[in-house]
């Protein structure tokens, strides 16, 4: 869907009296998502991006929306600095009745500058191809070995990644330096190229929309009207080469103790887009 179309849809969804009903409708739709390939039990999403971009918060926010309460599905690092996530972990989601949902999101260690510890690019490629098993501990000194107990030598379509999500912080995207060869952006681009070669669809989730624009911070409904957000989305497009119709601005839960319908709808719209692209990918495999 183009950006203008998404803005229209979002404005309709955000009409106050209908907010809660609309939210429930999308939740039901995604809970019973019809996966296009009979061999795929759950759509597999891989999130990657710089440390502190909000990857773990995004996963926990999605888990919270479906559980109807705050959930810590992935460990969020409140301090800034080195990466908190060191294990390859596929988060499963449950609804209020504890039914398992038809998608998983894999969280990985952040991508830092070359000098600092980070997940080696080769490991991310291994994850895309389905070679990494849950529990694999990232080792900044080198990538997974074939003898490793967490190496999957024969991945099926059920193990491979069906959509790659680059998580970028909307408030800091302009400050990211892309001059040097080994910058975060360079690493992100390398992984994107590999995903393209594997025909895996790619999406950007732009977090921190509340920090990127004061108007949006006051009223989340301004997100698709805000010039600042549009600017940041264009910066993401220029930096990574993903066009704005594949970029979803969101605000994660970070300090709230109760859920908010407006935050939920925005997160659900992003997830719906991601799952649709992931499903297109598995459908293509079926056609092949
Ligand atoms: N204001 C704001 N803070 C956020 C948002 N997403 C994450 N954070 C905060 O940013 C910090 C880093 O988030 P985290 O999810 O650990 O990032 P990760 O390293 O990419 O997994 C944490 O303090 C979060 O609470 C957001 O959308 N808005
Ligand atoms: Mg994390």
Coordinates of C-alpha atoms and ligand atoms in Angstrom, one line a residue:
X1 CA 0.0 0.0 0.0
X2 CA 1.3 3.5 -0.9
X3 CA 2.1 6.0 1.9
X4 CA -1.0 8.2 1.1
X5 CA -3.2 5.1 1.1
X6 CA -1.8 4.0 4.5
X7 CA -2.3 7.6 5.9
X8 CA -6.0 7.5 4.8
X9 CA -6.5 4.1 6.4
X10 CA -4.7 5.1 9.5
X11 CA -6.9 8.2 9.9
X12 CA -10.0 6.1 9.6
X13 CA -8.7 3.6 12.1
X14 CA -7.9 6.4 14.6
X15 CA -11.4 7.9 14.7
X16 CA -11.9 8.1 18.4
X17 CA -15.3 6.2 19.0
X18 CA -14.2 3.4 16.8
X19 CA -10.6 3.1 18.0
X20 CA -11.1 0.1 20.3
X21 CA -13.4 -1.7 17.9
X22 CA -10.9 -1.2 15.0
X23 CA -8.1 -2.5 17.2
X24 CA -10.0 -5.7 18.1
X25 CA -10.7 -6.2 14.4
X26 CA -7.1 -6.1 13.4
X27 CA -6.1 -8.3 16.3
X28 CA -8.6 -11.0 15.3
X29 CA -7.4 -10.7 11.7
X30 CA -3.8 -11.3 12.6
X31 CA -4.6 -14.0 15.2
X32 CA -6.2 -16.0 12.4
X33 CA -3.7 -15.0 9.7
X34 CA -4.0 -17.4 6.7
X35 CA -0.5 -18.6 5.9
X36 CA -0.2 -19.2 2.1
X37 CA 2.1 -22.3 2.4
X38 CA 0.9 -25.5 4.0
X39 CA 4.4 -26.4 5.3
X40 CA 4.9 -23.1 7.1
X41 CA 3.4 -23.2 10.6
X42 CA 4.6 -19.7 11.7
X43 CA 5.8 -16.7 9.7
X44 CA 9.3 -15.9 10.7
X45 CA 10.4 -12.3 11.1
X46 CA 14.0 -11.2 11.8
X47 CA 14.7 -7.8 13.3
X48 CA 18.1 -6.2 13.1
X49 CA 19.4 -2.7 13.6
X50 CA 21.7 -0.6 15.8
X51 CA 21.9 -1.0 19.6
X52 CA 19.3 1.1 21.3
X53 CA 17.1 1.4 18.2
X54 CA 14.2 -0.2 20.0
X55 CA 14.2 -3.8 18.6
X56 CA 13.5 -5.5 21.9
X57 CA 10.9 -2.8 22.8
X58 CA 9.2 -3.4 19.5
X59 CA 8.9 -7.1 20.2
X60 CA 7.7 -6.5 23.7
X61 CA 5.2 -3.9 22.5
X62 CA 3.7 -6.4 20.0
X63 CA 3.5 -9.0 22.7
X64 CA 1.7 -6.6 25.0
X65 CA -0.9 -5.6 22.3
X66 CA -1.9 -9.3 21.9
X67 CA -1.8 -10.2 25.6
X68 CA -3.8 -7.0 26.5
X69 CA -1.3 -6.1 29.2
X70 CA 2.3 -5.1 29.4
X71 CA 4.7 -8.0 28.6
X72 CA 8.5 -8.2 28.7
X73 CA 8.9 -10.6 25.8
X74 CA 12.5 -9.4 25.0
X75 CA 14.9 -7.8 27.4
X76 CA 15.0 -4.0 26.9
X77 CA 18.1 -2.2 27.8
X78 CA 17.3 1.0 29.7
X79 CA 20.9 2.2 29.7
X80 CA 22.7 3.0 26.5
X81 CA 25.9 1.4 25.3
X82 CA 26.8 -2.1 24.4
X83 CA 24.2 -4.6 23.3
X84 CA 22.0 -6.4 25.8
X85 CA 20.7 -9.2 23.5
X86 CA 23.5 -11.7 23.0
X87 CA 21.4 -14.8 22.2
X88 CA 19.5 -15.7 19.1
X89 CA 16.0 -15.9 20.3
X90 CA 12.7 -16.4 18.5
X91 CA 9.9 -14.9 20.5
X92 CA 6.6 -16.6 20.3
X93 CA 3.4 -14.6 21.0
X94 CA 0.2 -15.5 22.8
X95 CA -3.2 -13.9 22.9
X96 CA -5.2 -13.3 26.1
X97 CA -6.4 -16.9 26.0
X98 CA -2.8 -18.1 25.7
X99 CA -3.3 -19.3 22.1
X100 CA 0.0 -19.3 20.2
X101 CA -0.1 -16.8 17.3
X102 CA 1.0 -17.6 13.7
X103 CA 4.2 -15.6 13.7
X104 CA 7.6 -15.4 15.5
X105 CA 10.0 -12.6 15.7
X106 CA 13.7 -13.3 16.1
X107 CA 15.7 -10.8 18.1
X108 CA 19.5 -10.5 17.7
X109 CA 22.4 -8.7 19.2
X110 CA 22.7 -5.1 17.9
X111 CA 24.9 -4.0 15.0
X112 CA 27.6 -1.7 16.3
X113 CA 30.6 -0.1 14.7
X114 CA 33.3 -2.6 13.8
X115 CA 35.4 -1.9 16.9
X116 CA 32.7 -2.7 19.4
X117 CA 31.3 -6.2 20.0
X118 CA 28.4 -7.0 17.7
X119 CA 26.7 -9.8 15.8
X120 CA 29.0 -10.7 12.9
X121 CA 27.3 -10.1 9.5
X122 CA 27.9 -13.7 8.5
X123 CA 25.7 -14.8 11.5
X124 CA 22.9 -12.7 10.3
X125 CA 23.1 -14.2 6.9
X126 CA 23.1 -17.6 8.6
X127 CA 19.9 -16.5 10.4
X128 CA 18.3 -15.4 7.2
X129 CA 19.0 -18.8 5.7
X130 CA 17.6 -20.6 8.7
X131 CA 20.9 -22.0 9.9
X132 CA 20.8 -20.6 13.4
X133 CA 18.9 -22.5 16.1
X134 CA 17.3 -20.8 19.0
X135 CA 19.7 -20.3 21.9
X136 CA 22.8 -19.6 19.7
X137 CA 25.1 -17.3 21.6
X138 CA 26.6 -14.6 19.3
X139 CA 30.3 -14.4 19.4
X140 CA 31.7 -11.1 18.2
X141 CA 35.0 -12.8 17.4
X142 CA 33.5 -15.1 14.7
X143 CA 30.5 -16.6 13.2
X144 CA 28.7 -19.9 13.8
X145 CA 30.6 -23.1 13.1
X146 CA 29.1 -26.1 11.3
X147 CA 29.9 -28.3 14.3
X148 CA 28.0 -26.0 16.7
X149 CA 25.0 -27.6 18.4
X150 CA 23.0 -24.5 17.4
X151 CA 23.8 -24.9 13.7
X152 CA 20.9 -26.2 11.6
X153 CA 22.5 -27.9 8.6
X154 CA 19.2 -28.6 6.7
X155 CA 16.9 -25.7 7.1
X156 CA 13.4 -26.0 5.6
X157 CA 11.0 -23.1 4.5
X158 CA 9.7 -23.2 8.1
X159 CA 13.2 -22.3 9.5
X160 CA 14.1 -19.6 7.0
X161 CA 13.3 -15.9 7.5
X162 CA 10.2 -14.7 5.6
X163 CA 10.6 -11.0 6.2
X164 CA 13.6 -8.9 7.3
X165 CA 12.8 -5.9 9.5
X166 CA 15.4 -3.1 9.9
X167 CA 14.7 -1.2 13.1
X168 CA 16.0 2.4 13.0
X169 CA 15.6 5.1 15.6
X170 CA 13.6 8.0 14.0
X171 CA 15.2 10.6 16.4
X172 CA 18.8 9.6 15.5
X173 CA 18.7 8.5 11.9
X174 CA 20.1 11.9 10.7
X175 CA 23.1 11.5 13.0
X176 CA 24.1 8.1 11.6
X177 CA 27.4 8.4 9.7
X178 CA 27.6 6.6 6.5
X179 CA 31.0 7.8 5.2
X180 CA 33.1 5.0 6.7
X181 CA 33.1 1.5 5.3
X182 CA 32.3 -0.3 8.5
X183 CA 29.5 1.7 9.9
X184 CA 26.2 0.4 11.1
X185 CA 24.5 1.5 7.9
X186 CA 27.1 -0.3 5.8
X187 CA 26.4 -3.5 7.8
X188 CA 22.6 -3.0 7.5
X189 CA 23.0 -2.6 3.7
X190 CA 25.2 -5.7 3.4
X191 CA 22.5 -7.8 5.1
X192 CA 19.8 -6.2 3.0
X193 CA 21.6 -7.1 -0.2
X194 CA 21.9 -10.7 1.0
X195 CA 18.2 -10.7 1.8
X196 CA 17.4 -9.4 -1.6
X197 CA 19.5 -12.2 -3.2
X198 CA 17.3 -14.6 -1.2
X199 CA 14.2 -12.7 -2.4
X200 CA 13.3 -12.0 1.3
X201 CA 11.0 -8.9 1.6
X202 CA 12.3 -6.0 3.6
X203 CA 10.7 -3.4 5.8
X204 CA 11.9 -0.6 8.0
X205 CA 10.3 0.0 11.4
X206 CA 11.2 3.5 12.4
X207 CA 10.9 3.7 16.2
X208 CA 11.0 6.7 18.5
X209 CA 8.4 8.7 16.5
X210 CA 7.5 10.4 19.8
X211 CA 11.1 11.6 20.2
X212 CA 11.5 12.6 16.6
X213 CA 8.5 15.0 16.5
X214 CA 7.0 17.0 19.4
X215 CA 3.6 17.2 17.7
X216 CA 3.5 13.4 17.4
X217 CA 4.5 13.1 21.1
X218 CA 1.5 15.2 22.0
X219 CA -0.9 13.4 19.6
X220 CA 0.1 10.2 17.9
X221 CA -2.6 10.7 15.2
X222 CA -0.3 13.4 13.7
X223 CA 2.2 10.7 12.6
X224 CA 1.2 10.6 9.0
X225 CA 0.7 14.4 8.8
X226 CA 4.0 15.4 10.5
X227 CA 6.6 17.0 8.2
X228 CA 9.4 15.9 10.6
X229 CA 8.3 12.2 10.4
X230 CA 8.1 12.4 6.6
X231 CA 11.6 13.9 6.6
X232 CA 12.9 11.1 8.9
X233 CA 11.3 8.5 6.7
X234 CA 13.0 10.0 3.6
X235 CA 16.3 9.9 5.5
X236 CA 15.7 6.2 6.2
X237 CA 14.9 5.7 2.5
X238 CA 18.1 7.4 1.4
X239 CA 20.3 5.6 3.9
X240 CA 19.0 2.1 3.3
X241 CA 17.4 2.3 -0.1
X242 CA 14.0 1.0 1.2
X243 CA 11.2 3.2 -0.3
X244 CA 8.8 5.0 2.1
X245 CA 5.8 2.7 1.4
X246 CA 7.8 -0.1 3.2
X247 CA 8.7 2.2 6.1
X248 CA 6.5 2.1 9.2
X249 CA 6.9 4.8 11.8
X250 CA 5.9 3.6 15.3
X251 CA 6.1 4.5 19.0
X252 CA 7.0 1.6 21.2
X253 CA 5.9 1.2 24.8
X254 CA 8.8 2.4 26.9
X255 CA 7.5 4.2 30.0
X256 CA 3.8 3.4 30.0
X257 CA 2.2 1.0 32.5
X258 CA -1.2 0.7 30.7
X259 CA -1.9 0.0 27.0
X260 CA -3.1 2.8 24.7
X261 CA -5.4 2.2 21.7
X262 CA -3.5 4.7 19.5
X263 CA -0.1 3.1 20.2
X264 CA -1.6 -0.3 19.6
X265 CA -3.2 0.5 16.3
X266 CA 0.1 1.9 15.0
X267 CA 2.0 -1.2 16.0
X268 CA -0.7 -3.4 14.6
X269 CA -0.6 -1.6 11.2
X270 CA 3.1 -2.1 11.0
X271 CA 2.8 -5.8 12.0
X272 CA 0.0 -6.3 9.5
X273 CA 2.2 -4.9 6.7
X274 CA 5.1 -7.1 7.7
X275 CA 3.0 -10.3 7.9
X276 CA 1.5 -9.6 4.5
X277 CA 4.9 -9.2 2.9
X278 CA 6.1 -12.4 4.7
X279 CA 3.1 -14.3 3.4
X280 CA 3.7 -13.1 -0.2
X281 CA 7.2 -14.6 0.1
X282 CA 6.0 -18.0 1.2
X283 CA 3.3 -17.9 -1.4
X284 CA 5.9 -17.3 -4.1
X285 CA 7.8 -20.4 -2.8
X286 CA 4.6 -22.4 -3.2
X287 CA 4.2 -21.1 -6.8
X288 CA 7.9 -22.1 -7.5
Ligands
LIG1 N1 10.7 7.4 23.6 C1 10.8 6.1 23.1 N2 11.7 5.3 23.7 C2 11.9 4.1 23.2 C3 11.1 3.6 22.0 N3 11.5 2.4 21.7 C4 12.5 2.0 22.7 N4 12.7 3.0 23.5 C5 13.7 3.1 24.6 O1 15.0 3.0 24.0 C6 15.9 2.2 24.8 C7 16.5 1.1 23.9 O2 15.5 0.2 23.5 P1 15.8 -1.4 23.3 O3 14.4 -2.0 22.9 O4 16.5 -2.0 24.4 O5 16.7 -1.3 22.0 P2 17.5 -2.5 21.2 O6 18.9 -2.4 21.7 O7 17.4 -2.2 19.8 O8 16.9 -3.8 21.6 C8 15.1 1.7 26.0 O9 15.3 2.6 27.1 C9 13.6 1.8 25.5 O10 12.7 2.0 26.6 C10 10.2 4.5 21.5 O11 9.5 4.3 20.4 N5 10.1 5.8 22.0
LIG2 MG1 17.7 -5.6 22.4

